[in-house]
mmCIF file of C-alpha atoms and ligand atoms in Angstrom:
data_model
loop_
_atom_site.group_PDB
_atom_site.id
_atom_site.type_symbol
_atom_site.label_atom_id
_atom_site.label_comp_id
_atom_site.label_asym_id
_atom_site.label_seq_id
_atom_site.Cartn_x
_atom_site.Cartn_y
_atom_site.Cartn_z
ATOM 1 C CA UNK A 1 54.143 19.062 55.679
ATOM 2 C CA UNK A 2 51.246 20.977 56.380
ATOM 3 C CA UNK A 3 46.872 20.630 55.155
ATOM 4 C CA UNK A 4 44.667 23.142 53.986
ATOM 5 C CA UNK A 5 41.827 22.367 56.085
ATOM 6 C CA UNK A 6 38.494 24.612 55.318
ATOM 7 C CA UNK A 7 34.792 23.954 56.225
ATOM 8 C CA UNK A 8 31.724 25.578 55.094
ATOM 9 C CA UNK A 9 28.237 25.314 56.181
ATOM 10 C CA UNK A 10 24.906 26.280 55.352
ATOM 11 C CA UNK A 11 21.269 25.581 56.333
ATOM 12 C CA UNK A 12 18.905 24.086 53.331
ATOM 13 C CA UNK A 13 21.124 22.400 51.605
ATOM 14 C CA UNK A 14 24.285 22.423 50.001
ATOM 15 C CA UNK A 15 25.207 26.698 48.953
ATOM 16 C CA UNK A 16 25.182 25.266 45.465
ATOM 17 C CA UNK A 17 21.486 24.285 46.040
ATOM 18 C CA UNK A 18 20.688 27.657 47.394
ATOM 19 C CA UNK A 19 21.424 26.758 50.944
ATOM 20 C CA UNK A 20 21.781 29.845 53.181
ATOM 21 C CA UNK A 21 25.427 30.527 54.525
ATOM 22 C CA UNK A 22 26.500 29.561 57.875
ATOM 23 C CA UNK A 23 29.548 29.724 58.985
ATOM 24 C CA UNK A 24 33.613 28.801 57.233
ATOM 25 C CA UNK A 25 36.333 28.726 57.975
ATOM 26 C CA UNK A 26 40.015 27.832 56.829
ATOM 27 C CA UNK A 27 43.415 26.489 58.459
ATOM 28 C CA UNK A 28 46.811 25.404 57.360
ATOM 29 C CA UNK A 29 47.547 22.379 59.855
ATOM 30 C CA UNK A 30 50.368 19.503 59.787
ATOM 31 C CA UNK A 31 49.165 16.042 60.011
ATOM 32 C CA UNK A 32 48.567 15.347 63.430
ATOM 33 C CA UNK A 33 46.685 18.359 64.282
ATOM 34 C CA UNK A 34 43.903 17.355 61.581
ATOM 35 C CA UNK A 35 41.752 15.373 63.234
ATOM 36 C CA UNK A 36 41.430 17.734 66.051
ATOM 37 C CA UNK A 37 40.667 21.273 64.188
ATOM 38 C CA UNK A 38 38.484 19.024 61.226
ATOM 39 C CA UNK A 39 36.323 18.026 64.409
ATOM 40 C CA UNK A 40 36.219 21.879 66.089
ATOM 41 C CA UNK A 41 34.888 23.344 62.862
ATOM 42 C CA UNK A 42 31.789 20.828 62.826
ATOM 43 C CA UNK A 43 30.765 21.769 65.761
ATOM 44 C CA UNK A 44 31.398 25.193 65.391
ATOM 45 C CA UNK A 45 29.449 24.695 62.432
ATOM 46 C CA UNK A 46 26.546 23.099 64.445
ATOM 47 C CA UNK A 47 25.815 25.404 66.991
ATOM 48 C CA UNK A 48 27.092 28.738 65.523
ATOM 49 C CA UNK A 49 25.179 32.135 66.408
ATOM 50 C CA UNK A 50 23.389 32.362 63.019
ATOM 51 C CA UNK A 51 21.829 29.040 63.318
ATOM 52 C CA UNK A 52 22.691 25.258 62.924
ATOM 53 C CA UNK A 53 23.866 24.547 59.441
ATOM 54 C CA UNK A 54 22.422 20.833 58.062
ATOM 55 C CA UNK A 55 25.304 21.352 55.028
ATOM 56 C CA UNK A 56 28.852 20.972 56.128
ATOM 57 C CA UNK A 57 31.571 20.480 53.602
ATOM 58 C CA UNK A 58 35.206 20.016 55.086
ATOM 59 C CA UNK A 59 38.114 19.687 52.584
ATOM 60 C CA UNK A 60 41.444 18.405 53.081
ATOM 61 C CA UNK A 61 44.353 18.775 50.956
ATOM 62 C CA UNK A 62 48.229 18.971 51.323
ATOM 63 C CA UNK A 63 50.019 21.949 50.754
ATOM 64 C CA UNK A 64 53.460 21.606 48.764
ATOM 65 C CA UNK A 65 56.166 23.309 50.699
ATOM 66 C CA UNK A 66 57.751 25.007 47.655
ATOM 67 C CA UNK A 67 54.514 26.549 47.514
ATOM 68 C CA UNK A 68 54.048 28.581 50.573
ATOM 69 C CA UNK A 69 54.588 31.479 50.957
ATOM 70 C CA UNK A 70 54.963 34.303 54.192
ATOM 71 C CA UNK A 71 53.351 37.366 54.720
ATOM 72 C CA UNK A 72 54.010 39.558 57.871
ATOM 73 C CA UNK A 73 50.697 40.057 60.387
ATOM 74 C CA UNK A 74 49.511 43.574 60.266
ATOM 75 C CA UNK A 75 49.723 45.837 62.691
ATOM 76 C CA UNK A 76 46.627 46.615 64.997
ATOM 77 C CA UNK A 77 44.643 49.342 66.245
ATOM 78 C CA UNK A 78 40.978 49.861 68.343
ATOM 79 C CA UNK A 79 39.524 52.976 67.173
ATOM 80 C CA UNK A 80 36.494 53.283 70.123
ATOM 81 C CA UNK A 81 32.641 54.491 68.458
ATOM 82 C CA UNK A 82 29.843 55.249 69.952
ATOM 83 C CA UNK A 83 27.435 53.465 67.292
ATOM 84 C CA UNK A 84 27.413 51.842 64.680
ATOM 85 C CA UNK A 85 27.035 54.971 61.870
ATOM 86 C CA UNK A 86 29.431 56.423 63.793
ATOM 87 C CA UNK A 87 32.360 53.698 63.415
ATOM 88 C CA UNK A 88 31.253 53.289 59.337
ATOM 89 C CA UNK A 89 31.648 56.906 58.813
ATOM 90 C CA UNK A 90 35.328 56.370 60.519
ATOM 91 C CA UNK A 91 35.816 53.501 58.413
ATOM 92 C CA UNK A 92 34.912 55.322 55.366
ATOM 93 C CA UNK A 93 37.564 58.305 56.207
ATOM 94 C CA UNK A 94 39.975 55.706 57.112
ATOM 95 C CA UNK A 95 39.319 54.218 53.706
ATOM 96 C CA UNK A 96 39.988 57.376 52.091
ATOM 97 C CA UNK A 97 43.612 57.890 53.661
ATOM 98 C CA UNK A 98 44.551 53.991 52.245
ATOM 99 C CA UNK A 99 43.656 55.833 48.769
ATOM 100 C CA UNK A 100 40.244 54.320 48.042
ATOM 101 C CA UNK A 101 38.319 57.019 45.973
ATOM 102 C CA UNK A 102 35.192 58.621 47.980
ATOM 103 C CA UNK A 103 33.226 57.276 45.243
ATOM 104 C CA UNK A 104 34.216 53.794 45.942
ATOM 105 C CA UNK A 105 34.251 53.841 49.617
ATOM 106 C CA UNK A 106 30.712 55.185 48.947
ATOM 107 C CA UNK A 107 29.844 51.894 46.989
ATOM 108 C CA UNK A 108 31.335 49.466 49.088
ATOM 109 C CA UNK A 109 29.372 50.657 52.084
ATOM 110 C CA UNK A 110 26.639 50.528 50.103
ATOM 111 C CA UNK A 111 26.864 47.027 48.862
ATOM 112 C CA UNK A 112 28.008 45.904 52.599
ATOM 113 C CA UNK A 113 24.927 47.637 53.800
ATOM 114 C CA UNK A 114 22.259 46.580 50.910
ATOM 115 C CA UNK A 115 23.379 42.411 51.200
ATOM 116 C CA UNK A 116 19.693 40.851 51.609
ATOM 117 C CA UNK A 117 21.969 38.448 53.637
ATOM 118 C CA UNK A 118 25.542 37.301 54.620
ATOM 119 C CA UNK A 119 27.695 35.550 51.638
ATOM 120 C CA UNK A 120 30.488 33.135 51.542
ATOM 121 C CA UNK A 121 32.616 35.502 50.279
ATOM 122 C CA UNK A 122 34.056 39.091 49.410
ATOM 123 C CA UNK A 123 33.318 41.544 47.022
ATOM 124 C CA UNK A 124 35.927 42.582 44.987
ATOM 125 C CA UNK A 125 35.395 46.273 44.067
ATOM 126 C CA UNK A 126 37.541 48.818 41.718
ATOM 127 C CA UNK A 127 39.275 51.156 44.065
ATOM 128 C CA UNK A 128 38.673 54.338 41.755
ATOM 129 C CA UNK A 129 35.299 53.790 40.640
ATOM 130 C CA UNK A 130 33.727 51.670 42.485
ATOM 131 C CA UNK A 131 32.237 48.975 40.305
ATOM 132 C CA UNK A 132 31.832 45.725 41.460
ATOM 133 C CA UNK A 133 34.901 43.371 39.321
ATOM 134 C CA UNK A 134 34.289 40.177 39.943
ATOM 135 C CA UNK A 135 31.805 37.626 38.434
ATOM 136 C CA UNK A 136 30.712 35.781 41.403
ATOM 137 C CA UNK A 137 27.791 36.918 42.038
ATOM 138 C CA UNK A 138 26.039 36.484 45.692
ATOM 139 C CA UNK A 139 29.077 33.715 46.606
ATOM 140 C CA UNK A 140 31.777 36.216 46.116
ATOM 141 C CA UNK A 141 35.672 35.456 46.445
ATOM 142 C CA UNK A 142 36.800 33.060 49.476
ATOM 143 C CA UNK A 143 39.824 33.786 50.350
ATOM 144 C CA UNK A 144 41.702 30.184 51.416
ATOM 145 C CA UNK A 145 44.834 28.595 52.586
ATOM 146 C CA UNK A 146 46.441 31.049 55.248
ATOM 147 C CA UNK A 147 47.547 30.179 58.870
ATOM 148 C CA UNK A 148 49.332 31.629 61.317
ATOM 149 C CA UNK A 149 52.990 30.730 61.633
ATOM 150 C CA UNK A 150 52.960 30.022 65.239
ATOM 151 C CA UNK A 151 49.655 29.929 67.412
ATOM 152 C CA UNK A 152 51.543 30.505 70.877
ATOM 153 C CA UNK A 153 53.037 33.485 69.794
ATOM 154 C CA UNK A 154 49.950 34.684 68.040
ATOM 155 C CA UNK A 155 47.888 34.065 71.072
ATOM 156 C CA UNK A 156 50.126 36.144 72.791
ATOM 157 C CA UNK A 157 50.363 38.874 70.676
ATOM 158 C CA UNK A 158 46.621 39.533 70.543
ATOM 159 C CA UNK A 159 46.348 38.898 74.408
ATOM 160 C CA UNK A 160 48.995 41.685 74.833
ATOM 161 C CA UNK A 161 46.594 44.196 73.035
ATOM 162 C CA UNK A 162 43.763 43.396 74.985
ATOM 163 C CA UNK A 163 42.146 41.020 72.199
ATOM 164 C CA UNK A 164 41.025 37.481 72.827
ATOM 165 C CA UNK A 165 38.358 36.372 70.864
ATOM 166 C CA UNK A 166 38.559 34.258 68.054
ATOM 167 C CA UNK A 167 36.811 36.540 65.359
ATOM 168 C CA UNK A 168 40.048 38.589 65.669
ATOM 169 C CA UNK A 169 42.496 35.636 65.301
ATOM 170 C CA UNK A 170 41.199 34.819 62.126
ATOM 171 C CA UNK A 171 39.950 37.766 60.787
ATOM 172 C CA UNK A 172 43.396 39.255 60.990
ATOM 173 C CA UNK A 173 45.151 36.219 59.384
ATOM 174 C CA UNK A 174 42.827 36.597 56.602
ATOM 175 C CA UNK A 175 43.596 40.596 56.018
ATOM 176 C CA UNK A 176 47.213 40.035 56.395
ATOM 177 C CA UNK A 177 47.093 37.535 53.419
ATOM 178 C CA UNK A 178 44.700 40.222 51.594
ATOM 179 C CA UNK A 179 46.829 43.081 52.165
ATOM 180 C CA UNK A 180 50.069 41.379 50.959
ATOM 181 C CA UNK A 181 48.217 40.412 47.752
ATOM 182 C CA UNK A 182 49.238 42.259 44.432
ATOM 183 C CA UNK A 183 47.042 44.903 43.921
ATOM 184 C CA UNK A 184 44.819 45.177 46.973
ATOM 185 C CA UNK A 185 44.365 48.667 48.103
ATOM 186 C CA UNK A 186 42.383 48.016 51.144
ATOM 187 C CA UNK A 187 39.505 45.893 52.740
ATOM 188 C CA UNK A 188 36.376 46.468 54.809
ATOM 189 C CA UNK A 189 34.353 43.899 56.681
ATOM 190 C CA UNK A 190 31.959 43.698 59.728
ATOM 191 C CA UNK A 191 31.133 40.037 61.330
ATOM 192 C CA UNK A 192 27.832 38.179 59.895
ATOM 193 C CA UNK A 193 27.637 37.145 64.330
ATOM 194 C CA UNK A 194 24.932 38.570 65.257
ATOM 195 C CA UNK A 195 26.714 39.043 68.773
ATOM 196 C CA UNK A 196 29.933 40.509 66.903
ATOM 197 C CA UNK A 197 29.483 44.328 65.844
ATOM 198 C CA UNK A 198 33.383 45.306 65.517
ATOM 199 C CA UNK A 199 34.709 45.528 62.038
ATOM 200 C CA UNK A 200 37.542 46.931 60.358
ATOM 201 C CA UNK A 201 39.253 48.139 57.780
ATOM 202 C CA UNK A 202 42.858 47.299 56.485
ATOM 203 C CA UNK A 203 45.757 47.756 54.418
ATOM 204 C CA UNK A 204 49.364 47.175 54.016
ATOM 205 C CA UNK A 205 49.671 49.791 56.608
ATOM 206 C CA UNK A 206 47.807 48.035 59.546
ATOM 207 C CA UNK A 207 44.683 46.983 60.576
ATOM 208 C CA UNK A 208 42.137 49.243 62.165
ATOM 209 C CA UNK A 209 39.180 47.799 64.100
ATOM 210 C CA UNK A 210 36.081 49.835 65.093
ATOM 211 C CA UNK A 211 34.121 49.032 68.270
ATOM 212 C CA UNK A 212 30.980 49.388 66.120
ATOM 213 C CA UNK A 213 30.592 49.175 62.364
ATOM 214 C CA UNK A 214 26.866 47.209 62.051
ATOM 215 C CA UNK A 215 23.920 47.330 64.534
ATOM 216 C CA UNK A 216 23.787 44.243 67.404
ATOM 217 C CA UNK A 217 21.816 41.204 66.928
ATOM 218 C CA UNK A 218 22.157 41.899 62.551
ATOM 219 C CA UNK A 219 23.257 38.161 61.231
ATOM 220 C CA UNK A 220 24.461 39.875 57.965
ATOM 221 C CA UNK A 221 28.060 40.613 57.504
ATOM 222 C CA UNK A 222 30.459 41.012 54.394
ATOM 223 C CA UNK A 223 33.627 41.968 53.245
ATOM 224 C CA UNK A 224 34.437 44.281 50.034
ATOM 225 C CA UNK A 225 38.634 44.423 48.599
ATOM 226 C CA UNK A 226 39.010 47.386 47.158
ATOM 227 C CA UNK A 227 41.574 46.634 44.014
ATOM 228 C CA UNK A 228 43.602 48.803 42.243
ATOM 229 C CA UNK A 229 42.098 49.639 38.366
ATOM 230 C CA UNK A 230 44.032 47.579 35.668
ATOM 231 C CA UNK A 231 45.185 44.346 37.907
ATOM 232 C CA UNK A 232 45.819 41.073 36.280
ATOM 233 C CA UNK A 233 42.297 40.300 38.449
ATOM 234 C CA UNK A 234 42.297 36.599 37.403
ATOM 235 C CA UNK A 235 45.798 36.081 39.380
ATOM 236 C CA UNK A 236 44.820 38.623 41.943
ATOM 237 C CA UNK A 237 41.395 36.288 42.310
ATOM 238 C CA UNK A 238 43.730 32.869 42.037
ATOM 239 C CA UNK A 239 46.124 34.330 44.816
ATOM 240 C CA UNK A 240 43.270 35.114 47.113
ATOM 241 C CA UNK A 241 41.704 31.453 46.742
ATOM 242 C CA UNK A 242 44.601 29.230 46.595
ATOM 243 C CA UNK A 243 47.958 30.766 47.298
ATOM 244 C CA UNK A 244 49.064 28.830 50.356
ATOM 245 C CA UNK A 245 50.173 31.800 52.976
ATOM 246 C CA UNK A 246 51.512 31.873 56.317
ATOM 247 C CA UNK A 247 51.616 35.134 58.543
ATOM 248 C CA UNK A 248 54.193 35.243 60.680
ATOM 249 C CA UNK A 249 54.325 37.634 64.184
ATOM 250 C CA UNK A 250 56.917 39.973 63.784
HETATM 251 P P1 AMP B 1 33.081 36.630 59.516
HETATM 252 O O1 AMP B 1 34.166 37.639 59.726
HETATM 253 O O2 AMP B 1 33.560 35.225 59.528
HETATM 254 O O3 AMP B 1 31.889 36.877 60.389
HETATM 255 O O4 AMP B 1 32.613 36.871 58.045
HETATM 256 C C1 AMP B 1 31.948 38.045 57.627
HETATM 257 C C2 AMP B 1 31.718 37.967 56.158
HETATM 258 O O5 AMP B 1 32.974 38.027 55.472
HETATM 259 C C3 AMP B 1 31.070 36.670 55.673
HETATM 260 O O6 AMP B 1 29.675 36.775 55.696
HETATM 261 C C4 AMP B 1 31.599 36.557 54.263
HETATM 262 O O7 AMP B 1 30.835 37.362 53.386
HETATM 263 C C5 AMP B 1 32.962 37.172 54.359
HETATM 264 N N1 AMP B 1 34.007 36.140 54.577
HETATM 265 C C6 AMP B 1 34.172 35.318 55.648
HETATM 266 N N2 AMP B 1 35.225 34.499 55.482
HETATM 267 C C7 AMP B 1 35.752 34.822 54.281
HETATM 268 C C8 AMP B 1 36.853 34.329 53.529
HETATM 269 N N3 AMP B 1 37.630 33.329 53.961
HETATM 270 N N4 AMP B 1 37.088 34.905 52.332
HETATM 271 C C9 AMP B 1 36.327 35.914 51.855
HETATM 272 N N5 AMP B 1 35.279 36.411 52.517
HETATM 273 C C10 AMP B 1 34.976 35.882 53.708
#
C-alpha cells in the first residue's frame, strides 16, 4: 500500500493568505517510510535556498492500488551553454522540434521570464497559440502523486549519467508523469534555487537539460505545459493533480 506524501511551504503565512512560495514537494511512500521522508521535507522546508518558510502544510493520504498507474522515465540528455540566453534560445528551438508553435514557445518564455516571482505551480499554455488555458491564476497547476518505482535503481541510473543532485531526481519524475499525460506536447522549466540555473525542456521523446536556462543567484523559477488545442483540459488538469503515477527505469 503506498501514501501520497506532499509538503508545501511558504513565508508570511499560509499561500492562501498571500504567503510567498517556498519550497514543495511530493512522494508516493509505503507505510513505514512515512515518518522518515514527512520529517526530510520539513526541514528541507526550513532551511531551503530561497529562505525559511514559517507555513508548512504536509498531507498524507493512501493511494488505492487499482488506481496507480506506470509511466516509463524519460530518456536524458545535457545539452552544455555558455549562458543563460544562450541555453533559452536552445530550449526554444528544441521546443519547436517537439511541435510547439514559435508563437507559443515565444509566450511561454515570456511568461517564465516576466513571473514577478516563483509560483506553486505550472502554467498550462495552448501549444498553437500560445494563450495561457488554465484559470489558476499566480498558483498555477501542481502536479501530485508520482514516485519513482524503485529508488536504488533510479539512483543508479542518474549516477551513471553523471547526475546526482536531487533537483534532477525529482524534476525528472515529475516530467515523466507530464509527458505521459493525454495531450501534453511538451514542458519547460528552470529551478526557483537560486544556486540551480539548469533547466529543461521535455517531451514524450526525452528529456533535455541545459547547463544554463536563468541567470545565478535569480530565486524565480517556473514551469509552462504546452497542451495540445481542443483537450478535454479539465481531465488533462485532474490527471496532472491527482492521478497516482509511478515511473519506472527501463
Ligand atoms: P523547482 O524545480 O522545484 O525549483 O520548481 C521550479 C518551479 O516549477 C516552481 O517555482 C513552480 O512554479 C514549478 N513547480 C515545482 N513543483 C511543481 C509541481 N509539483 N507541479 C507543478 N509545478 C511545479
Amino acid at each position: 500500500m503506498l501514501y501520497s506524501v506532499r509538503m508545501r511551504s511558504a513565508q508570511g503565512g499560509a499561500h492562501e493568505a498571500g504567503g510567498r512560495h517556498i519550497s514543495g514537494a511530493e512522494r508516493l511512500v509505503p507505510e513505514q517510510h512515512i515518518e522518515r521522508i514527512a520529517g526530510e521535507m520539513v526541514a528541507r522546508a526550513l532551511s531551503h535556498s530561497r529562505g525559511s518558510a514559517d507555513f508548512i502544510n504536509i498531507t498524507i493520504d493512501k493511494v488505492r492500488t487499482d488506481e496507480l498507474c506506470t509511466v516509463p522515465l524519460l530518456t536524458v540528455k545535457t545539452v552544455d551553454v555558455p549562458h543563460a540566453e544562450a541555453g533559452r534560445k536552445a530550449a526554444m528551438a528544441a521546443l519547436v522540434q517537439t511541435g510547439v508553435s514559435e508563437q507559443a514557445v515565444q509566450a511561454g518564455m515570456e511568461a517564465l521570464l516576466a513571473l514577478p516571482d516563483s509560483m506553486r505551480g505550472a502554467m498550462l499554455l495552448c501549444a498553437e497559440t500560445g494563450k495561457r488555458l488554465d484559470g489558476t491564476g499566480q498558483s498555477g497547476v501542481r502536479v501530485s502523486r508520482m514516485d519513482i518505482a524503485d529508488d536504488q535503481d533510479y539512483r543508479q541510473c542518474l549516477e551513471n549519467l553523471g547526475l546526482t543532485n536531487v533537483h534532477v531526481r525529482e524534476a525528472l519524475v515529475l516530467a515523466s508523469k507530464v509527458a505521459a499525460a493525454p495531450g501534453v506536447v511538451a514542458e519547460l522549466c528552470w529551478s526557483d534555487d537560486p544556486e540551480y540555473t539548469a533547466g529543461y525542456i521535455a517531451s514524450a521523446n526525452g528529456y533535455c537539460r541545459f547547463t544554463q536556462l536563468k541567470s545565478y543567484g535569480s530565486p524565480v523559477g517556473g514551469r509552462v505545459f504546452f497542451i495540445r488545442p481542443g483537450i478535454d483540459l479539465e481531465a488533462l488538469i485532474a490527471y496532472l493533480r491527482r492521478q497516482p503515477v509511478i515511473v519506472t527505469v527501463k
